[in-house]
Amino acid sequence: MLLTAGALRVAPLQGEMTLSFLGRIADGYGLTVRSLLSSVTEVAGQQGVVGALQGDSEVFLNAAARDRVAALCRVPHVGLRRALPTWTREEPPGPSKERPTARFRNGVETVAAWGPACPGCVAARTGRVAPARVYLAAHQRVCPRHRCWLMGVPGIKGRVVGLAGCPEVVQAQADHRRLMRRSPVAASAFQVAEAVTAWWWAQVWPEERLWAMRLEAAMPAGEDPQRWRILARDLVTYPETVALAALLASRVWRLRVAAGGGGHLPYRLADVPCVPSELGGTLGS
């Protein structure tokens, strides 16, 4: 390895993408992440880096490469394994187990949901202002301390969107986390609610005003409005998605729906007349 092991200590952020962590190490040495990986995997002048590096890539290292990175950043394996969700998730094949190998993966099919780490939190944790990417579950998209939305954007490293004009989005995450703690079906209820609000978003509702106001309030200066409408759907609909998920997760409400449908699975809203009115009450419409 061309770099001097242990010359620079860089600790991972909790939940950080492995490629993001390696990028911060590379910054410390004044290198690109590709150059760092070439150095980490080099054996007898040959590098073991496979795949194309893109804006939303993740990288997987085999055991030999992980050993070299651990020595380079001066962080024990146990700390890296605890902080980095994909640190040991995959063993990319190489010419031999002893030969360090790194493989890039791209696309939503192979890389879990992610977003940019909050810059303020990164600076507080590392003492440096440096971009980082972390894996984010649906209830982790808001940094409540710095009041920003951590937006993953395919093909790039994401966007950090201020929420000063959308306090209800910050509150929604607190409600979402509370729901996740209290209900065993919260995750599946949120997925269903997300599909419903995505369908609502795609419709034309001339009388709807709240989402339009929130869309404008959160839009960064200089952003193209049409592009922003595509990017901001999850942010804009988040409070209503959480409210709907809470309703769907409610055992009392599910029993009421079952009773309204005569004990049978309802196929139409007309089969359960209580649903529209309760939805309207929950969403404040």
PDB file of N, CA and C in Angstrom, residues 94-192:
ATOM      1  N   GLY A  94     -12.251 -11.811  -5.857  1.00  0.00           N
ATOM      2  CA  GLY A  94     -11.013 -11.358  -6.485  1.00  0.00           C
ATOM      3  C   GLY A  94     -10.201 -12.562  -6.902  1.00  0.00           C
ATOM      4  N   PRO A  95      -8.997 -12.340  -7.380  1.00  0.00           N
ATOM      5  CA  PRO A  95      -8.150 -13.467  -7.780  1.00  0.00           C
ATOM      6  C   PRO A  95      -7.900 -14.449  -6.632  1.00  0.00           C
ATOM      7  N   SER A  96      -7.876 -13.919  -5.391  1.00  0.00           N
ATOM      8  CA  SER A  96      -7.707 -14.773  -4.212  1.00  0.00           C
ATOM      9  C   SER A  96      -8.226 -14.016  -3.001  1.00  0.00           C
ATOM     10  N   LYS A  97      -8.478 -14.742  -1.911  1.00  0.00           N
ATOM     11  CA  LYS A  97      -8.958 -14.101  -0.696  1.00  0.00           C
ATOM     12  C   LYS A  97      -7.913 -13.163  -0.109  1.00  0.00           C
ATOM     13  N   GLU A  98      -6.657 -13.444  -0.379  1.00  0.00           N
ATOM     14  CA  GLU A  98      -5.585 -12.630   0.182  1.00  0.00           C
ATOM     15  C   GLU A  98      -5.379 -11.328  -0.582  1.00  0.00           C
ATOM     16  N   ARG A  99      -5.971 -11.228  -1.772  1.00  0.00           N
ATOM     17  CA  ARG A  99      -5.753 -10.047  -2.594  1.00  0.00           C
ATOM     18  C   ARG A  99      -6.855  -9.018  -2.344  1.00  0.00           C
ATOM     19  N   PRO A 100      -6.523  -7.791  -1.938  1.00  0.00           N
ATOM     20  CA  PRO A 100      -7.548  -6.771  -1.662  1.00  0.00           C
ATOM     21  C   PRO A 100      -8.368  -6.452  -2.911  1.00  0.00           C
ATOM     22  N   THR A 101      -9.694  -6.396  -2.729  1.00  0.00           N
ATOM     23  CA  THR A 101     -10.607  -6.131  -3.846  1.00  0.00           C
ATOM     24  C   THR A 101     -11.691  -5.173  -3.405  1.00  0.00           C
ATOM     25  N   ALA A 102     -12.044  -4.238  -4.290  1.00  0.00           N
ATOM     26  CA  ALA A 102     -13.154  -3.304  -4.061  1.00  0.00           C
ATOM     27  C   ALA A 102     -14.071  -3.351  -5.269  1.00  0.00           C
ATOM     28  N   ARG A 103     -15.378  -3.355  -5.019  1.00  0.00           N
ATOM     29  CA  ARG A 103     -16.351  -3.388  -6.118  1.00  0.00           C
ATOM     30  C   ARG A 103     -17.395  -2.298  -5.910  1.00  0.00           C
ATOM     31  N   PHE A 104     -17.607  -1.466  -6.936  1.00  0.00           N
ATOM     32  CA  PHE A 104     -18.648  -0.449  -6.896  1.00  0.00           C
ATOM     33  C   PHE A 104     -19.998  -1.063  -7.257  1.00  0.00           C
ATOM     34  N   ARG A 105     -21.028  -0.622  -6.544  1.00  0.00           N
ATOM     35  CA  ARG A 105     -22.409  -0.993  -6.869  1.00  0.00           C
ATOM     36  C   ARG A 105     -23.193   0.297  -7.082  1.00  0.00           C
ATOM     37  N   ASN A 106     -24.143   0.264  -8.013  1.00  0.00           N
ATOM     38  CA  ASN A 106     -24.917   1.461  -8.333  1.00  0.00           C
ATOM     39  C   ASN A 106     -26.399   1.114  -8.452  1.00  0.00           C
ATOM     40  N   GLY A 107     -27.261   2.117  -8.219  1.00  0.00           N
ATOM     41  CA  GLY A 107     -28.687   1.949  -8.461  1.00  0.00           C
ATOM     42  C   GLY A 107     -29.470   1.559  -7.231  1.00  0.00           C
ATOM     43  N   VAL A 108     -30.773   1.884  -7.255  1.00  0.00           N
ATOM     44  CA  VAL A 108     -31.634   1.647  -6.094  1.00  0.00           C
ATOM     45  C   VAL A 108     -31.834   0.169  -5.818  1.00  0.00           C
ATOM     46  N   GLU A 109     -31.607  -0.703  -6.827  1.00  0.00           N
ATOM     47  CA  GLU A 109     -31.789  -2.131  -6.592  1.00  0.00           C
ATOM     48  C   GLU A 109     -30.707  -2.699  -5.689  1.00  0.00           C
ATOM     49  N   THR A 110     -29.532  -2.102  -5.704  1.00  0.00           N
ATOM     50  CA  THR A 110     -28.417  -2.650  -4.930  1.00  0.00           C
ATOM     51  C   THR A 110     -27.938  -1.747  -3.804  1.00  0.00           C
ATOM     52  N   VAL A 111     -28.334  -0.489  -3.819  1.00  0.00           N
ATOM     53  CA  VAL A 111     -27.912   0.446  -2.772  1.00  0.00           C
ATOM     54  C   VAL A 111     -29.149   0.900  -2.000  1.00  0.00           C
ATOM     55  N   ALA A 112     -29.140   0.710  -0.690  1.00  0.00           N
ATOM     56  CA  ALA A 112     -30.304   1.052   0.135  1.00  0.00           C
ATOM     57  C   ALA A 112     -30.508   2.566   0.174  1.00  0.00           C
ATOM     58  N   ALA A 113     -31.676   2.961   0.696  1.00  0.00           N
ATOM     59  CA  ALA A 113     -32.015   4.389   0.756  1.00  0.00           C
ATOM     60  C   ALA A 113     -30.966   5.154   1.553  1.00  0.00           C
ATOM     61  N   TRP A 114     -30.539   6.279   1.015  1.00  0.00           N
ATOM     62  CA  TRP A 114     -29.482   7.077   1.616  1.00  0.00           C
ATOM     63  C   TRP A 114     -29.791   8.554   1.407  1.00  0.00           C
ATOM     64  N   GLY A 115     -28.965   9.377   1.997  1.00  0.00           N
ATOM     65  CA  GLY A 115     -29.094  10.816   1.815  1.00  0.00           C
ATOM     66  C   GLY A 115     -27.844  11.488   2.338  1.00  0.00           C
ATOM     67  N   PRO A 116     -27.724  12.787   2.138  1.00  0.00           N
ATOM     68  CA  PRO A 116     -26.571  13.495   2.680  1.00  0.00           C
ATOM     69  C   PRO A 116     -26.658  13.593   4.197  1.00  0.00           C
ATOM     70  N   ALA A 117     -25.524  13.469   4.855  1.00  0.00           N
ATOM     71  CA  ALA A 117     -25.496  13.716   6.300  1.00  0.00           C
ATOM     72  C   ALA A 117     -25.674  15.210   6.538  1.00  0.00           C
ATOM     73  N   CYS A 118     -26.299  15.554   7.662  1.00  0.00           N
ATOM     74  CA  CYS A 118     -26.481  16.965   7.990  1.00  0.00           C
ATOM     75  C   CYS A 118     -25.115  17.632   8.134  1.00  0.00           C
ATOM     76  N   PRO A 119     -24.830  18.682   7.363  1.00  0.00           N
ATOM     77  CA  PRO A 119     -23.516  19.333   7.437  1.00  0.00           C
ATOM     78  C   PRO A 119     -23.168  19.841   8.831  1.00  0.00           C
ATOM     79  N   GLY A 120     -24.164  20.387   9.539  1.00  0.00           N
ATOM     80  CA  GLY A 120     -23.908  20.882  10.886  1.00  0.00           C
ATOM     81  C   GLY A 120     -23.510  19.777  11.835  1.00  0.00           C
ATOM     82  N   CYS A 121     -24.155  18.624  11.717  1.00  0.00           N
ATOM     83  CA  CYS A 121     -23.823  17.490  12.580  1.00  0.00           C
ATOM     84  C   CYS A 121     -22.458  16.911  12.229  1.00  0.00           C
ATOM     85  N   VAL A 122     -22.140  16.863  10.927  1.00  0.00           N
ATOM     86  CA  VAL A 122     -20.823  16.363  10.517  1.00  0.00           C
ATOM     87  C   VAL A 122     -19.716  17.261  11.070  1.00  0.00           C
ATOM     88  N   ALA A 123     -19.909  18.570  10.972  1.00  0.00           N
ATOM     89  CA  ALA A 123     -18.911  19.514  11.479  1.00  0.00           C
ATOM     90  C   ALA A 123     -18.722  19.361  12.985  1.00  0.00           C
ATOM     91  N   ALA A 124     -19.836  19.169  13.706  1.00  0.00           N
ATOM     92  CA  ALA A 124     -19.743  18.997  15.152  1.00  0.00           C
ATOM     93  C   ALA A 124     -19.049  17.686  15.518  1.00  0.00           C
ATOM     94  N   ARG A 125     -19.267  16.659  14.708  1.00  0.00           N
ATOM     95  CA  ARG A 125     -18.701  15.333  15.005  1.00  0.00           C
ATOM     96  C   ARG A 125     -17.233  15.230  14.611  1.00  0.00           C
ATOM     97  N   THR A 126     -16.854  15.856  13.496  1.00  0.00           N
ATOM     98  CA  THR A 126     -15.512  15.669  12.957  1.00  0.00           C
ATOM     99  C   THR A 126     -14.615  16.892  13.088  1.00  0.00           C
ATOM    100  N   GLY A 127     -15.228  18.054  13.367  1.00  0.00           N
ATOM    101  CA  GLY A 127     -14.440  19.282  13.415  1.00  0.00           C
ATOM    102  C   GLY A 127     -14.106  19.844  12.056  1.00  0.00           C
ATOM    103  N   ARG A 128     -14.717  19.280  11.011  1.00  0.00           N
ATOM    104  CA  ARG A 128     -14.473  19.741   9.646  1.00  0.00           C
ATOM    105  C   ARG A 128     -15.790  19.872   8.904  1.00  0.00           C
ATOM    106  N   VAL A 129     -15.834  20.796   7.962  1.00  0.00           N
ATOM    107  CA  VAL A 129     -16.994  20.916   7.081  1.00  0.00           C
ATOM    108  C   VAL A 129     -16.684  20.084   5.849  1.00  0.00           C
ATOM    109  N   ALA A 130     -17.273  18.908   5.755  1.00  0.00           N
ATOM    110  CA  ALA A 130     -17.008  17.998   4.651  1.00  0.00           C
ATOM    111  C   ALA A 130     -18.289  17.251   4.311  1.00  0.00           C
ATOM    112  N   PRO A 131     -18.574  17.041   3.038  1.00  0.00           N
ATOM    113  CA  PRO A 131     -19.784  16.308   2.668  1.00  0.00           C
ATOM    114  C   PRO A 131     -19.671  14.839   3.056  1.00  0.00           C
ATOM    115  N   ALA A 132     -20.795  14.261   3.444  1.00  0.00           N
ATOM    116  CA  ALA A 132     -20.839  12.843   3.793  1.00  0.00           C
ATOM    117  C   ALA A 132     -22.222  12.317   3.442  1.00  0.00           C
ATOM    118  N   ARG A 133     -22.311  11.011   3.224  1.00  0.00           N
ATOM    119  CA  ARG A 133     -23.588  10.378   2.912  1.00  0.00           C
ATOM    120  C   ARG A 133     -23.856   9.263   3.912  1.00  0.00           C
ATOM    121  N   VAL A 134     -25.104   9.139   4.321  1.00  0.00           N
ATOM    122  CA  VAL A 134     -25.483   8.133   5.310  1.00  0.00           C
ATOM    123  C   VAL A 134     -26.723   7.388   4.834  1.00  0.00           C
ATOM    124  N   TYR A 135     -26.878   6.170   5.344  1.00  0.00           N
ATOM    125  CA  TYR A 135     -28.105   5.421   5.078  1.00  0.00           C
ATOM    126  C   TYR A 135     -29.201   5.986   5.968  1.00  0.00           C
ATOM    127  N   LEU A 136     -30.360   6.238   5.383  1.00  0.00           N
ATOM    128  CA  LEU A 136     -31.454   6.884   6.102  1.00  0.00           C
ATOM    129  C   LEU A 136     -32.745   6.101   5.917  1.00  0.00           C
ATOM    130  N   ALA A 137     -33.337   5.683   7.017  1.00  0.00           N
ATOM    131  CA  ALA A 137     -34.676   5.095   6.966  1.00  0.00           C
ATOM    132  C   ALA A 137     -35.689   6.214   6.781  1.00  0.00           C
ATOM    133  N   ALA A 138     -36.931   5.833   6.531  1.00  0.00           N
ATOM    134  CA  ALA A 138     -37.969   6.832   6.248  1.00  0.00           C
ATOM    135  C   ALA A 138     -38.165   7.801   7.402  1.00  0.00           C
ATOM    136  N   HIS A 139     -37.891   7.369   8.647  1.00  0.00           N
ATOM    137  CA  HIS A 139     -38.093   8.235   9.805  1.00  0.00           C
ATOM    138  C   HIS A 139     -36.804   8.948  10.223  1.00  0.00           C
ATOM    139  N   GLN A 140     -35.825   9.010   9.309  1.00  0.00           N
ATOM    140  CA  GLN A 140     -34.553   9.673   9.625  1.00  0.00           C
ATOM    141  C   GLN A 140     -34.203  10.771   8.618  1.00  0.00           C
ATOM    142  N   ARG A 141     -35.161  11.234   7.862  1.00  0.00           N
ATOM    143  CA  ARG A 141     -34.896  12.187   6.785  1.00  0.00           C
ATOM    144  C   ARG A 141     -34.745  13.632   7.274  1.00  0.00           C
ATOM    145  N   VAL A 142     -35.126  13.891   8.491  1.00  0.00           N
ATOM    146  CA  VAL A 142     -35.058  15.256   9.021  1.00  0.00           C
ATOM    147  C   VAL A 142     -34.001  15.317  10.115  1.00  0.00           C
ATOM    148  N   CYS A 143     -33.150  16.341  10.066  1.00  0.00           N
ATOM    149  CA  CYS A 143     -32.281  16.626  11.212  1.00  0.00           C
ATOM    150  C   CYS A 143     -33.026  17.632  12.075  1.00  0.00           C
ATOM    151  N   PRO A 144     -33.559  17.198  13.226  1.00  0.00           N
ATOM    152  CA  PRO A 144     -34.341  18.130  14.053  1.00  0.00           C
ATOM    153  C   PRO A 144     -33.486  19.237  14.665  1.00  0.00           C
ATOM    154  N   ARG A 145     -32.199  18.971  14.891  1.00  0.00           N
ATOM    155  CA  ARG A 145     -31.330  19.983  15.496  1.00  0.00           C
ATOM    156  C   ARG A 145     -31.106  21.154  14.547  1.00  0.00           C
ATOM    157  N   HIS A 146     -30.845  20.844  13.292  1.00  0.00           N
ATOM    158  CA  HIS A 146     -30.537  21.893  12.318  1.00  0.00           C
ATOM    159  C   HIS A 146     -31.690  22.148  11.347  1.00  0.00           C
ATOM    160  N   ARG A 147     -32.807  21.474  11.565  1.00  0.00           N
ATOM    161  CA  ARG A 147     -34.057  21.709  10.842  1.00  0.00           C
ATOM    162  C   ARG A 147     -33.829  21.702   9.323  1.00  0.00           C
ATOM    163  N   CYS A 148     -33.396  20.536   8.850  1.00  0.00           N
ATOM    164  CA  CYS A 148     -33.194  20.387   7.410  1.00  0.00           C
ATOM    165  C   CYS A 148     -33.630  18.996   6.978  1.00  0.00           C
ATOM    166  N   TRP A 149     -34.010  18.902   5.706  1.00  0.00           N
ATOM    167  CA  TRP A 149     -34.426  17.646   5.081  1.00  0.00           C
ATOM    168  C   TRP A 149     -33.218  17.094   4.321  1.00  0.00           C
ATOM    169  N   LEU A 150     -32.917  15.810   4.525  1.00  0.00           N
ATOM    170  CA  LEU A 150     -31.751  15.171   3.921  1.00  0.00           C
ATOM    171  C   LEU A 150     -32.235  14.364   2.721  1.00  0.00           C
ATOM    172  N   MET A 151     -32.109  14.948   1.554  1.00  0.00           N
ATOM    173  CA  MET A 151     -32.739  14.438   0.342  1.00  0.00           C
ATOM    174  C   MET A 151     -31.764  13.638  -0.514  1.00  0.00           C
ATOM    175  N   GLY A 152     -32.068  12.367  -0.722  1.00  0.00           N
ATOM    176  CA  GLY A 152     -31.299  11.568  -1.654  1.00  0.00           C
ATOM    177  C   GLY A 152     -31.781  11.833  -3.070  1.00  0.00           C
ATOM    178  N   VAL A 153     -30.849  12.087  -3.964  1.00  0.00           N
ATOM    179  CA  VAL A 153     -31.173  12.358  -5.367  1.00  0.00           C
ATOM    180  C   VAL A 153     -30.351  11.411  -6.222  1.00  0.00           C
ATOM    181  N   PRO A 154     -30.994  10.510  -6.994  1.00  0.00           N
ATOM    182  CA  PRO A 154     -30.244   9.565  -7.820  1.00  0.00           C
ATOM    183  C   PRO A 154     -29.263  10.272  -8.748  1.00  0.00           C
ATOM    184  N   GLY A 155     -28.058   9.735  -8.815  1.00  0.00           N
ATOM    185  CA  GLY A 155     -27.060  10.258  -9.727  1.00  0.00           C
ATOM    186  C   GLY A 155     -26.164  11.330  -9.146  1.00  0.00           C
ATOM    187  N   ILE A 156     -26.557  11.909  -8.001  1.00  0.00           N
ATOM    188  CA  ILE A 156     -25.717  12.921  -7.364  1.00  0.00           C
ATOM    189  C   ILE A 156     -25.612  12.595  -5.876  1.00  0.00           C
ATOM    190  N   LYS A 157     -24.937  13.443  -5.123  1.00  0.00           N
ATOM    191  CA  LYS A 157     -24.685  13.143  -3.715  1.00  0.00           C
ATOM    192  C   LYS A 157     -25.753  13.672  -2.776  1.00  0.00           C
ATOM    193  N   GLY A 158     -26.912  14.090  -3.334  1.00  0.00           N
ATOM    194  CA  GLY A 158     -28.020  14.487  -2.491  1.00  0.00           C
ATOM    195  C   GLY A 158     -28.096  15.987  -2.265  1.00  0.00           C
ATOM    196  N   ARG A 159     -29.165  16.392  -1.579  1.00  0.00           N
ATOM    197  CA  ARG A 159     -29.403  17.806  -1.289  1.00  0.00           C
ATOM    198  C   ARG A 159     -29.781  17.960   0.179  1.00  0.00           C
ATOM    199  N   VAL A 160     -29.355  19.047   0.774  1.00  0.00           N
ATOM    200  CA  VAL A 160     -29.765  19.409   2.132  1.00  0.00           C
ATOM    201  C   VAL A 160     -30.696  20.597   2.004  1.00  0.00           C
ATOM    202  N   VAL A 161     -31.951  20.429   2.434  1.00  0.00           N
ATOM    203  CA  VAL A 161     -32.989  21.434   2.220  1.00  0.00           C
ATOM    204  C   VAL A 161     -33.427  22.010   3.557  1.00  0.00           C
ATOM    205  N   GLY A 162     -33.340  23.319   3.702  1.00  0.00           N
ATOM    206  CA  GLY A 162     -33.762  23.964   4.932  1.00  0.00           C
ATOM    207  C   GLY A 162     -35.265  23.892   5.132  1.00  0.00           C
ATOM    208  N   LEU A 163     -35.688  23.711   6.384  1.00  0.00           N
ATOM    209  CA  LEU A 163     -37.109  23.560   6.703  1.00  0.00           C
ATOM    210  C   LEU A 163     -37.629  24.697   7.579  1.00  0.00           C
ATOM    211  N   ALA A 164     -36.981  25.854   7.517  1.00  0.00           N
ATOM    212  CA  ALA A 164     -37.422  26.974   8.342  1.00  0.00           C
ATOM    213  C   ALA A 164     -38.869  27.346   8.055  1.00  0.00           C
ATOM    214  N   GLY A 165     -39.296  27.199   6.813  1.00  0.00           N
ATOM    215  CA  GLY A 165     -40.676  27.536   6.453  1.00  0.00           C
ATOM    216  C   GLY A 165     -41.637  26.375   6.545  1.00  0.00           C
ATOM    217  N   CYS A 166     -41.155  25.220   7.032  1.00  0.00           N
ATOM    218  CA  CYS A 166     -42.006  24.019   7.101  1.00  0.00           C
ATOM    219  C   CYS A 166     -41.855  23.320   8.457  1.00  0.00           C
ATOM    220  N   PRO A 167     -42.212  23.974   9.548  1.00  0.00           N
ATOM    221  CA  PRO A 167     -42.047  23.338  10.859  1.00  0.00           C
ATOM    222  C   PRO A 167     -42.862  22.058  11.011  1.00  0.00           C
ATOM    223  N   GLU A 168     -43.950  21.937  10.245  1.00  0.00           N
ATOM    224  CA  GLU A 168     -44.785  20.734  10.335  1.00  0.00           C
ATOM    225  C   GLU A 168     -44.047  19.491   9.843  1.00  0.00           C
ATOM    226  N   VAL A 169     -43.061  19.660   8.955  1.00  0.00           N
ATOM    227  CA  VAL A 169     -42.274  18.525   8.478  1.00  0.00           C
ATOM    228  C   VAL A 169     -41.360  18.024   9.599  1.00  0.00           C
ATOM    229  N   VAL A 170     -40.777  18.945  10.352  1.00  0.00           N
ATOM    230  CA  VAL A 170     -39.944  18.571  11.497  1.00  0.00           C
ATOM    231  C   VAL A 170     -40.788  17.841  12.541  1.00  0.00           C
ATOM    232  N   GLN A 171     -41.973  18.355  12.816  1.00  0.00           N
ATOM    233  CA  GLN A 171     -42.860  17.724  13.790  1.00  0.00           C
ATOM    234  C   GLN A 171     -43.307  16.343  13.314  1.00  0.00           C
ATOM    235  N   ALA A 172     -43.502  16.210  11.998  1.00  0.00           N
ATOM    236  CA  ALA A 172     -43.955  14.931  11.462  1.00  0.00           C
ATOM    237  C   ALA A 172     -42.957  13.826  11.746  1.00  0.00           C
ATOM    238  N   GLN A 173     -41.659  14.156  11.693  1.00  0.00           N
ATOM    239  CA  GLN A 173     -40.686  13.106  11.973  1.00  0.00           C
ATOM    240  C   GLN A 173     -40.756  12.678  13.437  1.00  0.00           C
ATOM    241  N   ALA A 174     -40.962  13.618  14.340  1.00  0.00           N
ATOM    242  CA  ALA A 174     -41.121  13.248  15.747  1.00  0.00           C
ATOM    243  C   ALA A 174     -42.329  12.318  15.912  1.00  0.00           C
ATOM    244  N   ASP A 175     -43.420  12.621  15.208  1.00  0.00           N
ATOM    245  CA  ASP A 175     -44.606  11.758  15.248  1.00  0.00           C
ATOM    246  C   ASP A 175     -44.304  10.390  14.640  1.00  0.00           C
ATOM    247  N   HIS A 176     -43.547  10.398  13.561  1.00  0.00           N
ATOM    248  CA  HIS A 176     -43.198   9.154  12.879  1.00  0.00           C
ATOM    249  C   HIS A 176     -42.364   8.252  13.784  1.00  0.00           C
ATOM    250  N   ARG A 177     -41.385   8.829  14.456  1.00  0.00           N
ATOM    251  CA  ARG A 177     -40.541   8.040  15.350  1.00  0.00           C
ATOM    252  C   ARG A 177     -41.341   7.483  16.519  1.00  0.00           C
ATOM    253  N   ARG A 178     -42.273   8.279  17.018  1.00  0.00           N
ATOM    254  CA  ARG A 178     -43.136   7.808  18.099  1.00  0.00           C
ATOM    255  C   ARG A 178     -43.996   6.628  17.623  1.00  0.00           C
ATOM    256  N   LEU A 179     -44.499   6.737  16.395  1.00  0.00           N
ATOM    257  CA  LEU A 179     -45.300   5.653  15.831  1.00  0.00           C
ATOM    258  C   LEU A 179     -44.460   4.389  15.665  1.00  0.00           C
ATOM    259  N   MET A 180     -43.204   4.540  15.227  1.00  0.00           N
ATOM    260  CA  MET A 180     -42.337   3.378  15.045  1.00  0.00           C
ATOM    261  C   MET A 180     -42.072   2.663  16.368  1.00  0.00           C
ATOM    262  N   ARG A 181     -42.001   3.421  17.450  1.00  0.00           N
ATOM    263  CA  ARG A 181     -41.764   2.810  18.762  1.00  0.00           C
ATOM    264  C   ARG A 181     -43.001   2.082  19.279  1.00  0.00           C
ATOM    265  N   ARG A 182     -44.161   2.588  18.941  1.00  0.00           N
ATOM    266  CA  ARG A 182     -45.391   2.094  19.564  1.00  0.00           C
ATOM    267  C   ARG A 182     -46.099   1.000  18.775  1.00  0.00           C
ATOM    268  N   SER A 183     -45.917   0.970  17.466  1.00  0.00           N
ATOM    269  CA  SER A 183     -46.704   0.054  16.656  1.00  0.00           C
ATOM    270  C   SER A 183     -45.820  -0.935  15.902  1.00  0.00           C
ATOM    271  N   PRO A 184     -46.110  -2.238  15.997  1.00  0.00           N
ATOM    272  CA  PRO A 184     -45.324  -3.238  15.262  1.00  0.00           C
ATOM    273  C   PRO A 184     -45.592  -3.217  13.757  1.00  0.00           C
ATOM    274  N   VAL A 185     -46.668  -2.557  13.338  1.00  0.00           N
ATOM    275  CA  VAL A 185     -46.997  -2.509  11.909  1.00  0.00           C
ATOM    276  C   VAL A 185     -46.714  -1.129  11.321  1.00  0.00           C
ATOM    277  N   ALA A 186     -46.003  -0.294  12.063  1.00  0.00           N
ATOM    278  CA  ALA A 186     -45.776   1.083  11.622  1.00  0.00           C
ATOM    279  C   ALA A 186     -45.038   1.151  10.290  1.00  0.00           C
ATOM    280  N   ALA A 187     -44.017   0.301  10.114  1.00  0.00           N
ATOM    281  CA  ALA A 187     -43.226   0.359   8.882  1.00  0.00           C
ATOM    282  C   ALA A 187     -44.067   0.022   7.669  1.00  0.00           C
ATOM    283  N   SER A 188     -44.852  -1.044   7.748  1.00  0.00           N
ATOM    284  CA  SER A 188     -45.693  -1.422   6.606  1.00  0.00           C
ATOM    285  C   SER A 188     -46.809  -0.408   6.396  1.00  0.00           C
ATOM    286  N   ALA A 189     -47.351   0.149   7.479  1.00  0.00           N
ATOM    287  CA  ALA A 189     -48.392   1.171   7.344  1.00  0.00           C
ATOM    288  C   ALA A 189     -47.840   2.407   6.645  1.00  0.00           C
ATOM    289  N   PHE A 190     -46.596   2.761   6.952  1.00  0.00           N
ATOM    290  CA  PHE A 190     -46.002   3.926   6.298  1.00  0.00           C
ATOM    291  C   PHE A 190     -45.795   3.669   4.813  1.00  0.00           C
ATOM    292  N   GLN A 191     -45.393   2.470   4.454  1.00  0.00           N
ATOM    293  CA  GLN A 191     -45.199   2.144   3.040  1.00  0.00           C
ATOM    294  C   GLN A 191     -46.505   2.276   2.267  1.00  0.00           C
ATOM    295  N   VAL A 192     -47.586   1.789   2.856  1.00  0.00           N
ATOM    296  CA  VAL A 192     -48.893   1.922   2.201  1.00  0.00           C
ATOM    297  C   VAL A 192     -49.292   3.388   2.105  1.00  0.00           C
TER     298      VAL A 192
END
